[in-house]
């Protein structure tokens, strides 16, 4: 057993060097790792709704709003009654300065039951909407107290 290929806990230099891809994975941030990983998952299964939701959130967190928007649009097509999917779509539109579709998406989220007032109050993604008079009208229409 004691040959140079004995891998049972021997830390000597007889082991092959780790693959470059393994080293690269260690150097990635958690978010970057998830973006890369979920991108691969979605290449194999483009209709995996939870992977789409997480992937879009990670892309948005990295400031990749156009890519997040494409995924958010896909998600509302897959889950047309999901208020959170519509809310996230509104956020993506908002961050891209596309206020009309952002308001339409936010209204749809409310119609489907989105009611997280704290998130509405603090979400920086909705910042571009807050200065528009339509935001306050929409909030009042759905009886939110901000």
mmCIF file of C-alpha atoms in Angstrom:
data_model
loop_
_atom_site.group_PDB
_atom_site.id
_atom_site.type_symbol
_atom_site.label_atom_id
_atom_site.label_comp_id
_atom_site.label_asym_id
_atom_site.label_seq_id
_atom_site.Cartn_x
_atom_site.Cartn_y
_atom_site.Cartn_z
ATOM 1 C CA UNK A 1 0.000 0.000 0.000
ATOM 2 C CA UNK A 2 2.698 2.550 0.798
ATOM 3 C CA UNK A 3 3.399 3.610 -2.821
ATOM 4 C CA UNK A 4 3.486 7.184 -4.073
ATOM 5 C CA UNK A 5 -0.157 6.903 -5.158
ATOM 6 C CA UNK A 6 -1.492 6.194 -1.651
ATOM 7 C CA UNK A 7 -4.157 8.898 -1.254
ATOM 8 C CA UNK A 8 -5.304 8.024 2.269
ATOM 9 C CA UNK A 9 -4.670 11.366 3.914
ATOM 10 C CA UNK A 10 -1.111 11.790 2.660
ATOM 11 C CA UNK A 11 -0.569 15.532 2.216
ATOM 12 C CA UNK A 12 2.680 15.106 0.306
ATOM 13 C CA UNK A 13 3.303 16.557 -3.102
ATOM 14 C CA UNK A 14 2.617 13.202 -4.769
ATOM 15 C CA UNK A 15 -0.988 14.201 -5.451
ATOM 16 C CA UNK A 16 -1.913 15.745 -8.746
ATOM 17 C CA UNK A 17 -2.514 19.509 -8.652
ATOM 18 C CA UNK A 18 -6.198 20.463 -8.291
ATOM 19 C CA UNK A 19 -7.899 21.298 -11.544
ATOM 20 C CA UNK A 20 -7.907 24.929 -12.522
ATOM 21 C CA UNK A 21 -11.721 24.921 -12.596
ATOM 22 C CA UNK A 22 -11.824 23.843 -8.951
ATOM 23 C CA UNK A 23 -9.475 26.655 -7.996
ATOM 24 C CA UNK A 24 -11.581 29.130 -9.932
ATOM 25 C CA UNK A 25 -14.763 28.016 -8.152
ATOM 26 C CA UNK A 26 -13.127 28.627 -4.781
ATOM 27 C CA UNK A 27 -12.254 32.159 -5.852
ATOM 28 C CA UNK A 28 -15.789 33.043 -6.918
ATOM 29 C CA UNK A 29 -18.085 34.861 -4.558
ATOM 30 C CA UNK A 30 -21.191 32.975 -3.489
ATOM 31 C CA UNK A 31 -23.372 35.133 -5.753
ATOM 32 C CA UNK A 32 -21.057 34.682 -8.745
ATOM 33 C CA UNK A 33 -20.995 30.947 -8.116
ATOM 34 C CA UNK A 34 -24.798 30.821 -8.009
ATOM 35 C CA UNK A 35 -25.054 32.881 -11.211
ATOM 36 C CA UNK A 36 -22.736 30.506 -13.021
ATOM 37 C CA UNK A 37 -24.342 27.399 -11.547
ATOM 38 C CA UNK A 38 -27.952 28.445 -12.125
ATOM 39 C CA UNK A 39 -27.109 29.619 -15.634
ATOM 40 C CA UNK A 40 -26.041 26.052 -16.365
ATOM 41 C CA UNK A 41 -29.138 24.626 -14.693
ATOM 42 C CA UNK A 42 -31.370 26.865 -16.807
ATOM 43 C CA UNK A 43 -29.567 25.868 -19.992
ATOM 44 C CA UNK A 44 -30.683 22.307 -19.273
ATOM 45 C CA UNK A 45 -34.139 23.194 -17.922
ATOM 46 C CA UNK A 46 -35.281 26.691 -18.978
ATOM 47 C CA UNK A 47 -38.635 26.214 -17.194
ATOM 48 C CA UNK A 48 -37.309 25.531 -13.678
ATOM 49 C CA UNK A 49 -39.263 28.321 -11.968
ATOM 50 C CA UNK A 50 -37.394 28.482 -8.651
ATOM 51 C CA UNK A 51 -34.042 28.501 -10.426
ATOM 52 C CA UNK A 52 -35.298 31.352 -12.625
ATOM 53 C CA UNK A 53 -36.441 33.319 -9.551
ATOM 54 C CA UNK A 54 -33.114 32.942 -7.710
ATOM 55 C CA UNK A 55 -31.041 33.521 -10.837
ATOM 56 C CA UNK A 56 -32.939 36.725 -11.673
ATOM 57 C CA UNK A 57 -32.472 37.970 -8.114
ATOM 58 C CA UNK A 58 -28.742 37.309 -8.236
ATOM 59 C CA UNK A 59 -28.402 39.051 -11.596
ATOM 60 C CA UNK A 60 -30.321 42.065 -10.309
ATOM 61 C CA UNK A 61 -28.137 42.180 -7.185
ATOM 62 C CA UNK A 62 -25.085 42.352 -9.468
ATOM 63 C CA UNK A 63 -26.696 45.213 -11.429
ATOM 64 C CA UNK A 64 -27.398 43.045 -14.494
ATOM 65 C CA UNK A 65 -30.954 44.346 -14.806
ATOM 66 C CA UNK A 66 -31.501 43.586 -18.493
ATOM 67 C CA UNK A 67 -30.665 39.929 -17.916
ATOM 68 C CA UNK A 68 -32.831 39.865 -14.787
ATOM 69 C CA UNK A 69 -35.695 41.423 -16.760
ATOM 70 C CA UNK A 70 -35.600 38.638 -19.358
ATOM 71 C CA UNK A 71 -35.825 36.039 -16.606
ATOM 72 C CA UNK A 72 -38.547 37.915 -14.716
ATOM 73 C CA UNK A 73 -40.601 38.060 -17.919
ATOM 74 C CA UNK A 74 -40.106 34.332 -18.387
ATOM 75 C CA UNK A 75 -41.201 33.701 -14.810
ATOM 76 C CA UNK A 76 -44.469 35.640 -15.114
ATOM 77 C CA UNK A 77 -45.248 33.669 -18.269
ATOM 78 C CA UNK A 78 -44.642 30.442 -16.350
ATOM 79 C CA UNK A 79 -46.402 31.591 -13.167
ATOM 80 C CA UNK A 80 -48.938 34.226 -14.253
ATOM 81 C CA UNK A 81 -50.731 34.204 -10.881
ATOM 82 C CA UNK A 82 -47.583 34.633 -8.751
ATOM 83 C CA UNK A 83 -47.666 38.088 -7.143
ATOM 84 C CA UNK A 84 -43.972 37.958 -6.195
ATOM 85 C CA UNK A 85 -42.953 37.226 -9.775
ATOM 86 C CA UNK A 86 -44.905 40.313 -10.889
ATOM 87 C CA UNK A 87 -43.377 42.403 -8.095
ATOM 88 C CA UNK A 88 -39.873 41.352 -9.157
ATOM 89 C CA UNK A 89 -40.727 42.175 -12.759
ATOM 90 C CA UNK A 90 -41.811 45.651 -11.636
ATOM 91 C CA UNK A 91 -38.472 46.061 -9.850
ATOM 92 C CA UNK A 92 -36.510 45.089 -12.955
ATOM 93 C CA UNK A 93 -38.456 47.499 -15.141
ATOM 94 C CA UNK A 94 -38.032 50.230 -12.546
ATOM 95 C CA UNK A 95 -34.270 49.810 -12.365
ATOM 96 C CA UNK A 96 -34.070 50.076 -16.137
ATOM 97 C CA UNK A 97 -36.100 53.310 -16.095
ATOM 98 C CA UNK A 98 -39.036 51.657 -17.853
ATOM 99 C CA UNK A 99 -41.657 53.244 -15.626
ATOM 100 C CA UNK A 100 -44.865 52.473 -17.538
ATOM 101 C CA UNK A 101 -44.330 48.688 -17.583
ATOM 102 C CA UNK A 102 -43.012 48.909 -13.995
ATOM 103 C CA UNK A 103 -46.278 50.461 -12.827
ATOM 104 C CA UNK A 104 -48.334 47.942 -14.804
ATOM 105 C CA UNK A 105 -46.389 45.058 -13.273
ATOM 106 C CA UNK A 106 -46.612 46.483 -9.766
ATOM 107 C CA UNK A 107 -50.364 46.948 -10.165
ATOM 108 C CA UNK A 108 -50.671 43.318 -11.295
ATOM 109 C CA UNK A 109 -48.668 42.205 -8.240
ATOM 110 C CA UNK A 110 -51.129 44.078 -6.011
ATOM 111 C CA UNK A 111 -54.121 42.637 -7.843
ATOM 112 C CA UNK A 112 -52.739 39.148 -7.234
ATOM 113 C CA UNK A 113 -52.322 39.812 -3.531
ATOM 114 C CA UNK A 114 -48.863 41.260 -2.952
ATOM 115 C CA UNK A 115 -49.065 42.993 0.429
ATOM 116 C CA UNK A 116 -45.557 43.345 1.867
ATOM 117 C CA UNK A 117 -45.742 46.981 2.960
ATOM 118 C CA UNK A 118 -42.322 47.016 4.579
ATOM 119 C CA UNK A 119 -40.727 45.891 1.328
ATOM 120 C CA UNK A 120 -42.663 48.529 -0.619
ATOM 121 C CA UNK A 121 -41.438 51.182 1.790
ATOM 122 C CA UNK A 122 -37.752 50.226 1.683
ATOM 123 C CA UNK A 123 -37.016 48.432 -1.591
ATOM 124 C CA UNK A 124 -34.397 50.520 -3.423
ATOM 125 C CA UNK A 125 -35.433 48.943 -6.725
ATOM 126 C CA UNK A 126 -38.680 50.906 -6.533
ATOM 127 C CA UNK A 127 -36.846 54.201 -5.998
ATOM 128 C CA UNK A 128 -37.428 55.424 -9.546
ATOM 129 C CA UNK A 129 -41.190 54.917 -9.071
ATOM 130 C CA UNK A 130 -41.555 56.720 -5.757
ATOM 131 C CA UNK A 131 -41.157 60.215 -7.248
ATOM 132 C CA UNK A 132 -43.904 59.567 -9.779
ATOM 133 C CA UNK A 133 -47.449 60.566 -8.691
ATOM 134 C CA UNK A 134 -48.707 57.209 -9.992
ATOM 135 C CA UNK A 135 -46.908 55.469 -7.139
ATOM 136 C CA UNK A 136 -48.902 57.218 -4.437
ATOM 137 C CA UNK A 137 -52.153 56.714 -6.379
ATOM 138 C CA UNK A 138 -51.431 53.000 -6.703
ATOM 139 C CA UNK A 139 -50.547 52.704 -3.021
ATOM 140 C CA UNK A 140 -53.771 54.469 -2.028
ATOM 141 C CA UNK A 141 -55.873 52.445 -4.432
ATOM 142 C CA UNK A 142 -54.741 49.221 -2.788
ATOM 143 C CA UNK A 143 -55.019 50.751 0.705
ATOM 144 C CA UNK A 144 -51.399 50.477 1.708
ATOM 145 C CA UNK A 145 -50.175 52.633 4.577
ATOM 146 C CA UNK A 146 -46.677 53.802 3.899
#
